[in-house]
mmCIF file of C-alpha atoms in Angstrom:
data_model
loop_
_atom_site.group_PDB
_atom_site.id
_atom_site.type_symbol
_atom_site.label_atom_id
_atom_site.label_comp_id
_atom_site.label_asym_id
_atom_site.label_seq_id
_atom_site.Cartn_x
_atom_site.Cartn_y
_atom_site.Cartn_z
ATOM 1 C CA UNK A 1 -36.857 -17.718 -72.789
ATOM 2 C CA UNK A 2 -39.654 -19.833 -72.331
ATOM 3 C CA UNK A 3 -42.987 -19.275 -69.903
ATOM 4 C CA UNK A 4 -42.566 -21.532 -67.085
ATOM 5 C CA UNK A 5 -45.947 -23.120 -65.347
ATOM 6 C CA UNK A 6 -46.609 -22.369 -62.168
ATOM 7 C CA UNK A 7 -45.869 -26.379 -61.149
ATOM 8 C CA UNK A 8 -42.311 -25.816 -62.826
ATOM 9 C CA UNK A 9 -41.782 -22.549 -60.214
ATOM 10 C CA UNK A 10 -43.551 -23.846 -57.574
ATOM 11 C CA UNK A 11 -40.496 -27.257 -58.140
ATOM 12 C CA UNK A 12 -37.840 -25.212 -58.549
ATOM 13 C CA UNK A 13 -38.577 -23.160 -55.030
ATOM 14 C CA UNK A 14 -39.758 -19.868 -56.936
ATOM 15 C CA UNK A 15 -42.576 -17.729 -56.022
ATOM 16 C CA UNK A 16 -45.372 -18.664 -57.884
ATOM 17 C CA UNK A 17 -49.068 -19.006 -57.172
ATOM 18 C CA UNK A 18 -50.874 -21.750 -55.789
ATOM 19 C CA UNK A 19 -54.362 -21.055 -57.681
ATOM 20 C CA UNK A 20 -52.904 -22.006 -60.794
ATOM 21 C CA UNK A 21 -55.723 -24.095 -62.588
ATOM 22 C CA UNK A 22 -53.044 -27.343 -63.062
ATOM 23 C CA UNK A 23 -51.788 -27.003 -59.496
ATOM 24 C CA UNK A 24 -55.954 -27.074 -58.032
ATOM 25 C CA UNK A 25 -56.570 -30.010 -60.196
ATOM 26 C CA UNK A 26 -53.845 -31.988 -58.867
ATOM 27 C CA UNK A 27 -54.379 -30.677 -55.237
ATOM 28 C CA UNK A 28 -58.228 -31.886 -55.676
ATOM 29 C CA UNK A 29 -56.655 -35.518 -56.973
ATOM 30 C CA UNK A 30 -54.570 -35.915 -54.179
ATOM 31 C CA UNK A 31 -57.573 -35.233 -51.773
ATOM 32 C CA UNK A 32 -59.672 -37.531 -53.284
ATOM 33 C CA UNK A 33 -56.969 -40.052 -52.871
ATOM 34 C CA UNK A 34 -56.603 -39.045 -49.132
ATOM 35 C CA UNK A 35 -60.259 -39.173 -48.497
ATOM 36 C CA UNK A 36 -60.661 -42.698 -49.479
ATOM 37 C CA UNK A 37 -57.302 -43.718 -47.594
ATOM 38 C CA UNK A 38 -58.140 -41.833 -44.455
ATOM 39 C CA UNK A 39 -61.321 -43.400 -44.372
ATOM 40 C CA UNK A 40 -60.215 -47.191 -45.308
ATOM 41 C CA UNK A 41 -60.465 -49.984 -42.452
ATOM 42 C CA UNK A 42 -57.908 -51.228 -40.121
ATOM 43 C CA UNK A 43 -57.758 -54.303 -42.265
ATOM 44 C CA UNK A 44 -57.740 -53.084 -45.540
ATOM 45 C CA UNK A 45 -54.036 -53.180 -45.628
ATOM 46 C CA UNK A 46 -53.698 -53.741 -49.880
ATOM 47 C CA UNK A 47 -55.912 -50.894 -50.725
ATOM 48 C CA UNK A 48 -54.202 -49.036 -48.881
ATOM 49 C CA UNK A 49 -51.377 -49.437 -50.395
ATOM 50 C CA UNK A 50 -52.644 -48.975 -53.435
ATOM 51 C CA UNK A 51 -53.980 -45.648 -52.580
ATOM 52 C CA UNK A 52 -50.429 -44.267 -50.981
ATOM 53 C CA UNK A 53 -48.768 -45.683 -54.166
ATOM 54 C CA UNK A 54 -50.911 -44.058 -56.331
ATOM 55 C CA UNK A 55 -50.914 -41.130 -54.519
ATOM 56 C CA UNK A 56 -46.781 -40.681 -53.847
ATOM 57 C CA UNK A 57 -43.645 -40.312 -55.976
ATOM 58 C CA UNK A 58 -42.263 -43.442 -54.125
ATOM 59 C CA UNK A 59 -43.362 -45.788 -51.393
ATOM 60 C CA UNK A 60 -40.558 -48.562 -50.494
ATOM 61 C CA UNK A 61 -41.503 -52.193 -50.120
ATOM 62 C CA UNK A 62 -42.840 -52.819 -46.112
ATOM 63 C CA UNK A 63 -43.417 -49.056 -45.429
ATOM 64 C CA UNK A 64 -46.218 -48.732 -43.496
ATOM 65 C CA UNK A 65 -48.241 -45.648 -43.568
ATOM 66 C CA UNK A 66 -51.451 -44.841 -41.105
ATOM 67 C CA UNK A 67 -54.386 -42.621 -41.019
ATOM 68 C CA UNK A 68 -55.500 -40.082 -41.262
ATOM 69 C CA UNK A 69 -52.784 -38.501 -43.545
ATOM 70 C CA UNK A 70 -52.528 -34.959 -45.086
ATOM 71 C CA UNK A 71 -50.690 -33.492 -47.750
ATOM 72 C CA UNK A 72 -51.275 -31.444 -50.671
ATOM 73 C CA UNK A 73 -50.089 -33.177 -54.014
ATOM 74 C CA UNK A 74 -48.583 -36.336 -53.085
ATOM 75 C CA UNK A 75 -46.608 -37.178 -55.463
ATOM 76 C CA UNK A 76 -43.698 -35.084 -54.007
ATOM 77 C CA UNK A 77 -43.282 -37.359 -51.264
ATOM 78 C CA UNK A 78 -40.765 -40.336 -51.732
ATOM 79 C CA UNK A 79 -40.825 -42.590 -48.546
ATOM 80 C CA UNK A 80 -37.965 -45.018 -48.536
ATOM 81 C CA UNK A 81 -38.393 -48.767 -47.669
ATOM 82 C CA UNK A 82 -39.312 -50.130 -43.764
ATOM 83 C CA UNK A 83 -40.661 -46.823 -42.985
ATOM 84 C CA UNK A 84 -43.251 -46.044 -40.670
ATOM 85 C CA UNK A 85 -45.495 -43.225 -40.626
ATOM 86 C CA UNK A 86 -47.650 -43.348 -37.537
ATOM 87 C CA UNK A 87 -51.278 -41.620 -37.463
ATOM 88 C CA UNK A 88 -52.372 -37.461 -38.213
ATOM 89 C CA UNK A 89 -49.216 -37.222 -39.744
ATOM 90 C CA UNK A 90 -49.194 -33.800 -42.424
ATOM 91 C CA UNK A 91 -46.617 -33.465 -45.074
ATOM 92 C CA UNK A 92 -47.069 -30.212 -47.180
ATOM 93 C CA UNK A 93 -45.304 -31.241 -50.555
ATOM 94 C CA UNK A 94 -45.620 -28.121 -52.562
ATOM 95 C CA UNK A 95 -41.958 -29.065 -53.202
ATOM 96 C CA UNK A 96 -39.976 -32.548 -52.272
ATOM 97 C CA UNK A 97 -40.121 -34.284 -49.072
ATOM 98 C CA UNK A 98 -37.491 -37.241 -49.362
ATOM 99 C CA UNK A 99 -38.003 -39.258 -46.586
ATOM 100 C CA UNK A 100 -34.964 -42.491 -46.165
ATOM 101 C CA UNK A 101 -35.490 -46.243 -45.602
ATOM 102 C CA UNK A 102 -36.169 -47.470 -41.802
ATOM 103 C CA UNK A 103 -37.524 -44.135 -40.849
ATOM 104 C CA UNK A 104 -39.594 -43.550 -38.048
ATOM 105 C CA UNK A 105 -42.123 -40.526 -37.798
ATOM 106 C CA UNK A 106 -44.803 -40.375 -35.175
ATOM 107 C CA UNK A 107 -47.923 -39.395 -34.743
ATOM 108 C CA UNK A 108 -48.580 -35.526 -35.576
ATOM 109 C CA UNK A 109 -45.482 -35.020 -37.061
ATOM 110 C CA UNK A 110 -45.669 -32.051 -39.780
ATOM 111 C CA UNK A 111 -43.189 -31.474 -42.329
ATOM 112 C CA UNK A 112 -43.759 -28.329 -44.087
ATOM 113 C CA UNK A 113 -42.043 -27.226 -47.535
ATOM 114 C CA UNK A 114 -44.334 -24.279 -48.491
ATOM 115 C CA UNK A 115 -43.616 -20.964 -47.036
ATOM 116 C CA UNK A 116 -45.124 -17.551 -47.445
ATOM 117 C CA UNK A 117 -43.138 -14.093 -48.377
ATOM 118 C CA UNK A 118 -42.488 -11.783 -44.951
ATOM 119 C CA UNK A 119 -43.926 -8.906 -47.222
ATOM 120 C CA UNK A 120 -47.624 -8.463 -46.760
ATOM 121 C CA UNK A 121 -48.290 -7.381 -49.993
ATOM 122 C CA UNK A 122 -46.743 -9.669 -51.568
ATOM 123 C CA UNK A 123 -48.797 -12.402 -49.308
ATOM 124 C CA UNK A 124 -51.750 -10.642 -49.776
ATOM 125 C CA UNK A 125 -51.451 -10.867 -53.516
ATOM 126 C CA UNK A 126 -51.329 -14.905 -53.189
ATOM 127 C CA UNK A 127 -46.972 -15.308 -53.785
ATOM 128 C CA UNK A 128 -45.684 -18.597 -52.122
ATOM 129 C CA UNK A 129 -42.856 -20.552 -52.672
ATOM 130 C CA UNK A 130 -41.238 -24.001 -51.451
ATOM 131 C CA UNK A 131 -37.967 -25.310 -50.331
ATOM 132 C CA UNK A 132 -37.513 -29.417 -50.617
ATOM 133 C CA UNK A 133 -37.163 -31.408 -47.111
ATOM 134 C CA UNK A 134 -34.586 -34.326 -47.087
ATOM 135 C CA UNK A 135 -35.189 -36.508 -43.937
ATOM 136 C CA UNK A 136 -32.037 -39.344 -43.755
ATOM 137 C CA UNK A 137 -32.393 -42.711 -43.255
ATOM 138 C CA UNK A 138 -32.631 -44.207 -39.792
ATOM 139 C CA UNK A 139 -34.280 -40.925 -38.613
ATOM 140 C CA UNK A 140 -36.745 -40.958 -35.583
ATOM 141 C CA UNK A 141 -39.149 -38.176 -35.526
ATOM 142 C CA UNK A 142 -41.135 -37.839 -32.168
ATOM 143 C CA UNK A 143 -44.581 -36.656 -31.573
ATOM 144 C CA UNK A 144 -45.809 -33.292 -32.942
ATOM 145 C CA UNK A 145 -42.469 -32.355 -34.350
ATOM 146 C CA UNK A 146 -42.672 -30.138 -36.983
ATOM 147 C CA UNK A 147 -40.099 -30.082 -39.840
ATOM 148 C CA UNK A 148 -39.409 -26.539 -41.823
ATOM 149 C CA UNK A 149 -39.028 -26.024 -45.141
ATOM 150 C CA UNK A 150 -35.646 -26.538 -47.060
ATOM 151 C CA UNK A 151 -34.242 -28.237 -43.587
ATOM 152 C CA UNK A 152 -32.115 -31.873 -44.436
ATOM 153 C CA UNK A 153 -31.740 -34.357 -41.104
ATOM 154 C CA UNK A 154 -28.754 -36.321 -41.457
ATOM 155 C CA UNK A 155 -29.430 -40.150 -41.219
ATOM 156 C CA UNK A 156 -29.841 -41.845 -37.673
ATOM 157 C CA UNK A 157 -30.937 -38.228 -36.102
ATOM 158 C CA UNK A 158 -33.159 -38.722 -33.273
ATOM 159 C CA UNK A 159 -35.594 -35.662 -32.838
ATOM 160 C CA UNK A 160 -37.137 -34.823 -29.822
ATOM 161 C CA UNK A 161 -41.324 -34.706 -29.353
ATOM 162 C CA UNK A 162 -42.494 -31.221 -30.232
ATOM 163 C CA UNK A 163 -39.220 -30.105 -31.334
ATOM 164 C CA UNK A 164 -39.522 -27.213 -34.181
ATOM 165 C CA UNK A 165 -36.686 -28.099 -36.527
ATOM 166 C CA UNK A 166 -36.134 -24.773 -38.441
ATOM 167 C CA UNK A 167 -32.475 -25.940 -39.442
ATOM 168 C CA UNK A 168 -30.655 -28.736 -40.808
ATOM 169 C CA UNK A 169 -29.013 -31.412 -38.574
ATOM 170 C CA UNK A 170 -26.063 -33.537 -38.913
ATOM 171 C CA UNK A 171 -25.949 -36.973 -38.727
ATOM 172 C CA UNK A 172 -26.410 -39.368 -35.445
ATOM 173 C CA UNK A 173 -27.213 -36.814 -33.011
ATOM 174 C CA UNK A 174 -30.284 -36.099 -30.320
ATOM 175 C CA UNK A 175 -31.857 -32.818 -31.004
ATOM 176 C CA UNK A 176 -34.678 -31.491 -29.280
ATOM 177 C CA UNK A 177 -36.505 -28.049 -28.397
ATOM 178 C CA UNK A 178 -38.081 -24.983 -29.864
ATOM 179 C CA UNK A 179 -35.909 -24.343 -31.758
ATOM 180 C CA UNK A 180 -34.714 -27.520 -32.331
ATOM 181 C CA UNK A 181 -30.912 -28.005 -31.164
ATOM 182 C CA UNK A 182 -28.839 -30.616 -31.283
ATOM 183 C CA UNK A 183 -28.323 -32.006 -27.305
ATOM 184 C CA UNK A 184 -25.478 -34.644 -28.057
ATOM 185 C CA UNK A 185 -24.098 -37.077 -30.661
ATOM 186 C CA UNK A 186 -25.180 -40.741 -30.577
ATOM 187 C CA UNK A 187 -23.394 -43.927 -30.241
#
């Protein structure tokens, strides 16, 4: 059995630790990245995208992307084509967030794949792990949602503003609330 890196743990939704020495150097990357994207101008549309594509596993032809953006490493984020992400959006990638084509997230929205144990000790000690997030084409996300970790959103899923989606939901529904529910199917 070989020694797995904490990056290889951290992927495969194990506990591992975030202070790894491979895992801060890519972290301080990524914020570089974000610091000179966050602070771009309005019309400085091509560096732009050279920073996001740089910065993430995927970014599909006319996805548009605003600041400010936050996220840890980057490239764990795959962002499907005719997307739009609109501003002070955070995406916590300590494991994959797979977002579809024509997606729509608005501002605030967080989507969070890192988690924590529910044993203090174990919290204390610095354990975390992360579960991937899978948002489906077509999706609408509205303001301040926030997405849990390991959660999938079926494709044409409309979620309400401030809804707290701890669980996955099917396909072409409205869901709202805290927690999020689904409210009704659509078309």
């Amino acid at each position: 059995m070989t020694n797995r890196s904490e990056k290889q743990k951290m992927l495969a939704g194990e506990d591992y630790f975030a202070s790894d020495p491979e895992l801060v150097a890519e972290h301080l990357r990524a914020q570089a990245l974000l610091e000179r994207f966050n602070r771009s101008a309005a019309d400085q549309a091509g560096l732009r995208h050279a920073l996001l594509s740089e910065l993430l596993g995927a970014l599909g032809e006319d996805t548009v992307i605003k600041p400010s953006l936050r996220c840890d490493y980057g490239y764990n984020i795959t962002v499907g084509p005719r997307s739009f992400v609109n501003y002070d959006c955070v995406f916590l990638d300590c494991n994959t967030i797979a977002i579809g084509a024509e997606v729509q997230i608005a501002p605030a929205v967080h989507i969070y794949t890192a988690t924590h144990p529910l044993d203090a000790a174990r919290r204390r000690a610095g354990w975390e792990s992360a579960q991937p997030v899978v948002i489906g084409d077509g999706v609408w996300l509205g303001g301040g949602a926030i997405v849990c970790p390991g959660v999938t959103i079926g494709e044409n899923t409309v979620v309400g503003a401030g809804a707290v989606v701890t669980r996955d939901l099917p396909p072409n529904v409205l869901a709202a609330g805290n927690p999020c529910r689904v409210i009704r199917p659509l078309g």
